[in-house]
Tab-separated table of C-alpha atoms in Angstrom:
chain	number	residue	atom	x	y	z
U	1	UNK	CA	7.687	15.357	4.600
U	2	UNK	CA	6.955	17.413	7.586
U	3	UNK	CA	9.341	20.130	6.085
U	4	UNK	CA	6.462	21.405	3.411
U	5	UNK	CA	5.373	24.812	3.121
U	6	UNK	CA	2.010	25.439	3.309
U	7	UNK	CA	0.218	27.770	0.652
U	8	UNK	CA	-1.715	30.353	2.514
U	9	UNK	CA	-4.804	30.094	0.414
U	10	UNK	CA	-7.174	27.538	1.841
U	11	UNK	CA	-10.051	26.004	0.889
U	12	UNK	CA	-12.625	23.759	1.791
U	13	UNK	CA	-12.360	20.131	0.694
U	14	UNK	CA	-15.277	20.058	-1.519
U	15	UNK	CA	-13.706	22.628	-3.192
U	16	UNK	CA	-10.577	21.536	-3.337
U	17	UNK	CA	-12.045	18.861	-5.416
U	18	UNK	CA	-14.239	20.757	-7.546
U	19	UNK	CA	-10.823	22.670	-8.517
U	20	UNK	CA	-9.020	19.568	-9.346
U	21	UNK	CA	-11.773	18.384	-11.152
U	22	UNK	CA	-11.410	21.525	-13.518
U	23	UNK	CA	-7.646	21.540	-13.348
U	24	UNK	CA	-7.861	18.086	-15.206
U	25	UNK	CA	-8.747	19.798	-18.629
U	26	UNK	CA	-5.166	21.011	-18.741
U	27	UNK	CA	-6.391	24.674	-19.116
U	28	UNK	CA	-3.944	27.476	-18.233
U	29	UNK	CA	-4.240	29.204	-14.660
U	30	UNK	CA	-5.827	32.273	-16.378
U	31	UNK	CA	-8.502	30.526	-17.909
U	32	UNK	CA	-9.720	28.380	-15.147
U	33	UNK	CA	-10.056	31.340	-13.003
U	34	UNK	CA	-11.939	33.032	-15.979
U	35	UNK	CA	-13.732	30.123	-16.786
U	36	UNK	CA	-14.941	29.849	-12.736
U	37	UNK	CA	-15.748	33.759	-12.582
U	38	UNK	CA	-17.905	33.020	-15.960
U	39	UNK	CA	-19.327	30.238	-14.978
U	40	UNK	CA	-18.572	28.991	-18.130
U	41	UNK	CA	-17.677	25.200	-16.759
U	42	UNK	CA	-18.840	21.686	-18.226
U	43	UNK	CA	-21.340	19.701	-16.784
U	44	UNK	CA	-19.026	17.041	-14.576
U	45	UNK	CA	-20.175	13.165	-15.415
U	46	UNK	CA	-17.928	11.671	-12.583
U	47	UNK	CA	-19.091	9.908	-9.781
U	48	UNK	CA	-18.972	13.030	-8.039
U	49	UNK	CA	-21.140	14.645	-9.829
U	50	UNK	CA	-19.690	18.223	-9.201
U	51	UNK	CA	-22.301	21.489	-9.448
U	52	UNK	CA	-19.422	24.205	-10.024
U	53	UNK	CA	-22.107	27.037	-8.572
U	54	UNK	CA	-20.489	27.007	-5.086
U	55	UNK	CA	-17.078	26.958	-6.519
U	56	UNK	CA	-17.824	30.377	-8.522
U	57	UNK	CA	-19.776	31.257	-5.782
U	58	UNK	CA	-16.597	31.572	-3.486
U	59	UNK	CA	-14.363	33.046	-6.259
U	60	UNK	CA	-16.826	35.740	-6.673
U	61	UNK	CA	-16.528	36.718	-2.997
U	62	UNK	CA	-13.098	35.708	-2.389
U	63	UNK	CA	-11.239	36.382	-5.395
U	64	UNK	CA	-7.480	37.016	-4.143
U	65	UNK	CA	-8.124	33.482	-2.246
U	66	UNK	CA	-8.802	31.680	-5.457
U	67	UNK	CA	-6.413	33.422	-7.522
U	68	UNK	CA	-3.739	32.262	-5.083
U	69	UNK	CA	-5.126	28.790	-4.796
U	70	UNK	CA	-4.806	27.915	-8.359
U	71	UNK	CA	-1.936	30.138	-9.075
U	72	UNK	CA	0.171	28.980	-5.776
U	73	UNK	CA	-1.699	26.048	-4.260
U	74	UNK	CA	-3.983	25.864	-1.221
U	75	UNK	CA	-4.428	24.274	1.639
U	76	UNK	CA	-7.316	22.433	2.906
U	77	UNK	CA	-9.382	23.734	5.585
U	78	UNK	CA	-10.332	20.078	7.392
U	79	UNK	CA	-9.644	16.615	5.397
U	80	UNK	CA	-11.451	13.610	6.142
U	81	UNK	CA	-10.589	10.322	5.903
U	82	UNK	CA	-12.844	9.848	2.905
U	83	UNK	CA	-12.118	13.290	1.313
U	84	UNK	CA	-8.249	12.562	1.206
U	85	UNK	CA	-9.295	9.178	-0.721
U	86	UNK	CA	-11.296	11.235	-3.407
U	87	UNK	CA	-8.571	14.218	-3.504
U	88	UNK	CA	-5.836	11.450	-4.630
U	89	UNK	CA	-8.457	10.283	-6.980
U	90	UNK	CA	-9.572	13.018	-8.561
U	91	UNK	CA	-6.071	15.446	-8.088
U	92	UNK	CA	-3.538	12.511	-8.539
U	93	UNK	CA	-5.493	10.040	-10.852
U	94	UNK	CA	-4.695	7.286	-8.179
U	95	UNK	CA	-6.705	4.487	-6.719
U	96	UNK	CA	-5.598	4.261	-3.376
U	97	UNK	CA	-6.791	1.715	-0.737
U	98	UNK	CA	-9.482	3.052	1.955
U	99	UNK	CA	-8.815	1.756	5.815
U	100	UNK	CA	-11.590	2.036	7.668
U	101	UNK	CA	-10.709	-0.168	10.217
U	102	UNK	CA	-12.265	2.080	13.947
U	103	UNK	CA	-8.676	3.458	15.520
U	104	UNK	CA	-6.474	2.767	12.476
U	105	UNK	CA	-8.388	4.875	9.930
U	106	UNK	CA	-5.935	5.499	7.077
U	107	UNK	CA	-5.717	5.881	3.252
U	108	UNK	CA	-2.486	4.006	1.514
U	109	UNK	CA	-1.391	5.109	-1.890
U	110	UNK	CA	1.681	4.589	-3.800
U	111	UNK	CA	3.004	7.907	-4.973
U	112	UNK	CA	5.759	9.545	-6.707
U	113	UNK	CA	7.873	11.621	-4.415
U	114	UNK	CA	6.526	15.069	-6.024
U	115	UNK	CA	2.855	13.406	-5.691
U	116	UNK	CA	3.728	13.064	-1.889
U	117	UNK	CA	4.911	16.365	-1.641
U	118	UNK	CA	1.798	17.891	-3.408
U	119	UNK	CA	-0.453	15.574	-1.083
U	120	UNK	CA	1.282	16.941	2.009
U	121	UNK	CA	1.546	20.986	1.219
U	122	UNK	CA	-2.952	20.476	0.655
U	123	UNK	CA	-3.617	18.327	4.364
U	124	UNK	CA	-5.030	20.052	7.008
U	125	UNK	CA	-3.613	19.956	10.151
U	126	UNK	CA	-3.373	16.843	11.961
U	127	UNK	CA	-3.124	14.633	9.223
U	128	UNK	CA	0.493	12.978	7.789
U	129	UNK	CA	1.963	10.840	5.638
U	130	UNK	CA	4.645	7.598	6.698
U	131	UNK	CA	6.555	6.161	4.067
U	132	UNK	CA	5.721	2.634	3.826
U	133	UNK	CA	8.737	1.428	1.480
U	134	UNK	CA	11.231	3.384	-0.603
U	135	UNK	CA	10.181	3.143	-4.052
U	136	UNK	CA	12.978	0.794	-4.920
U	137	UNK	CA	10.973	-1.892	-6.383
U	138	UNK	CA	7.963	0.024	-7.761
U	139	UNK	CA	8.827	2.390	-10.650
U	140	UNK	CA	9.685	5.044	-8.554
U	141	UNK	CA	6.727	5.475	-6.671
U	142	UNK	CA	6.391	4.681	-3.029
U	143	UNK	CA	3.670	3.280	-0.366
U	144	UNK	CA	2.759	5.828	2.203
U	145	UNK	CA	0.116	5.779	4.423
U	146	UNK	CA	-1.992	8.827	5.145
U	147	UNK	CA	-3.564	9.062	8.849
U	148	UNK	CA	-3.953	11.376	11.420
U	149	UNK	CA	-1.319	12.424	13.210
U	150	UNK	CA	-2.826	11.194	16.926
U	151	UNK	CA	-5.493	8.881	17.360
């Protein structure tokens, strides 16, 4: 997986998520960016409980940034170990299995190989996934564990 482009927006993980979030009401690229610039977003009842103001905050000052993240993808700025756990939840729709074991912090999820792909091009540097098993046996989707790349 280490062979991913990276997009050259980036963005910070909070609102990475708050873009996901949106993304999941399946509205075209177009309108989420005109929907953001409006502020004309729902009021978010997930456990996150996501206030949208500081996401059309930055699009209003950074608005070739935010095009390109939701036309092209993004990048995140710094991941944490926690904040990779909610991106596969709220991006991927995936429970995935929190390891907060001191020195062998990881997340493990089982993804398709386009959701691993996805999941790599938005890390920040120093984090990585390892295939855990081939897929073989699971529908298609693999185990991979997320961690950083030193420890």
């Amino acid at each position: 997986m280490s062979n991913i482009n990276k997009p050259e927006a980036s963005l910070s993980q909070w609102d990475a998520l708050m873009l996901e979030s949106l993304k999941a009401h399946g509205w075209a690229n177009e309108e989420l960016i005109n929907r953001v610039r409006a502020g004309d977003l729902p009021a978010d009842d997930s456990k996150f409980q996501f206030d949208y103001t500081g996401l059309t905050a930055f699009a209003a000052e950074n608005a070739s940034s935010f095009e390109q993240a939701v036309n092209q993808g993004y990048q995140i700025k710094y991941n944490t170990i926690r904040g990779i756990h909610s991106w596969i939840l709220v991006a991927l729709r995936h429970e995935a299995e929190l390891l907060l074991e001191p020195g062998h912090e990881a997340v493990v999820a089982s993804l398709s190989e386009s959701e691993a792909r996805h999941l790599t091009s938005v890390l920040s540097f120093g984090w990585h996934l390892v295939l855990l098993n081939d897929g073989q046996a699971t529908g298609g989707k693999a185990s991979y564990r997320i961690e950083p790349i030193q420890r």
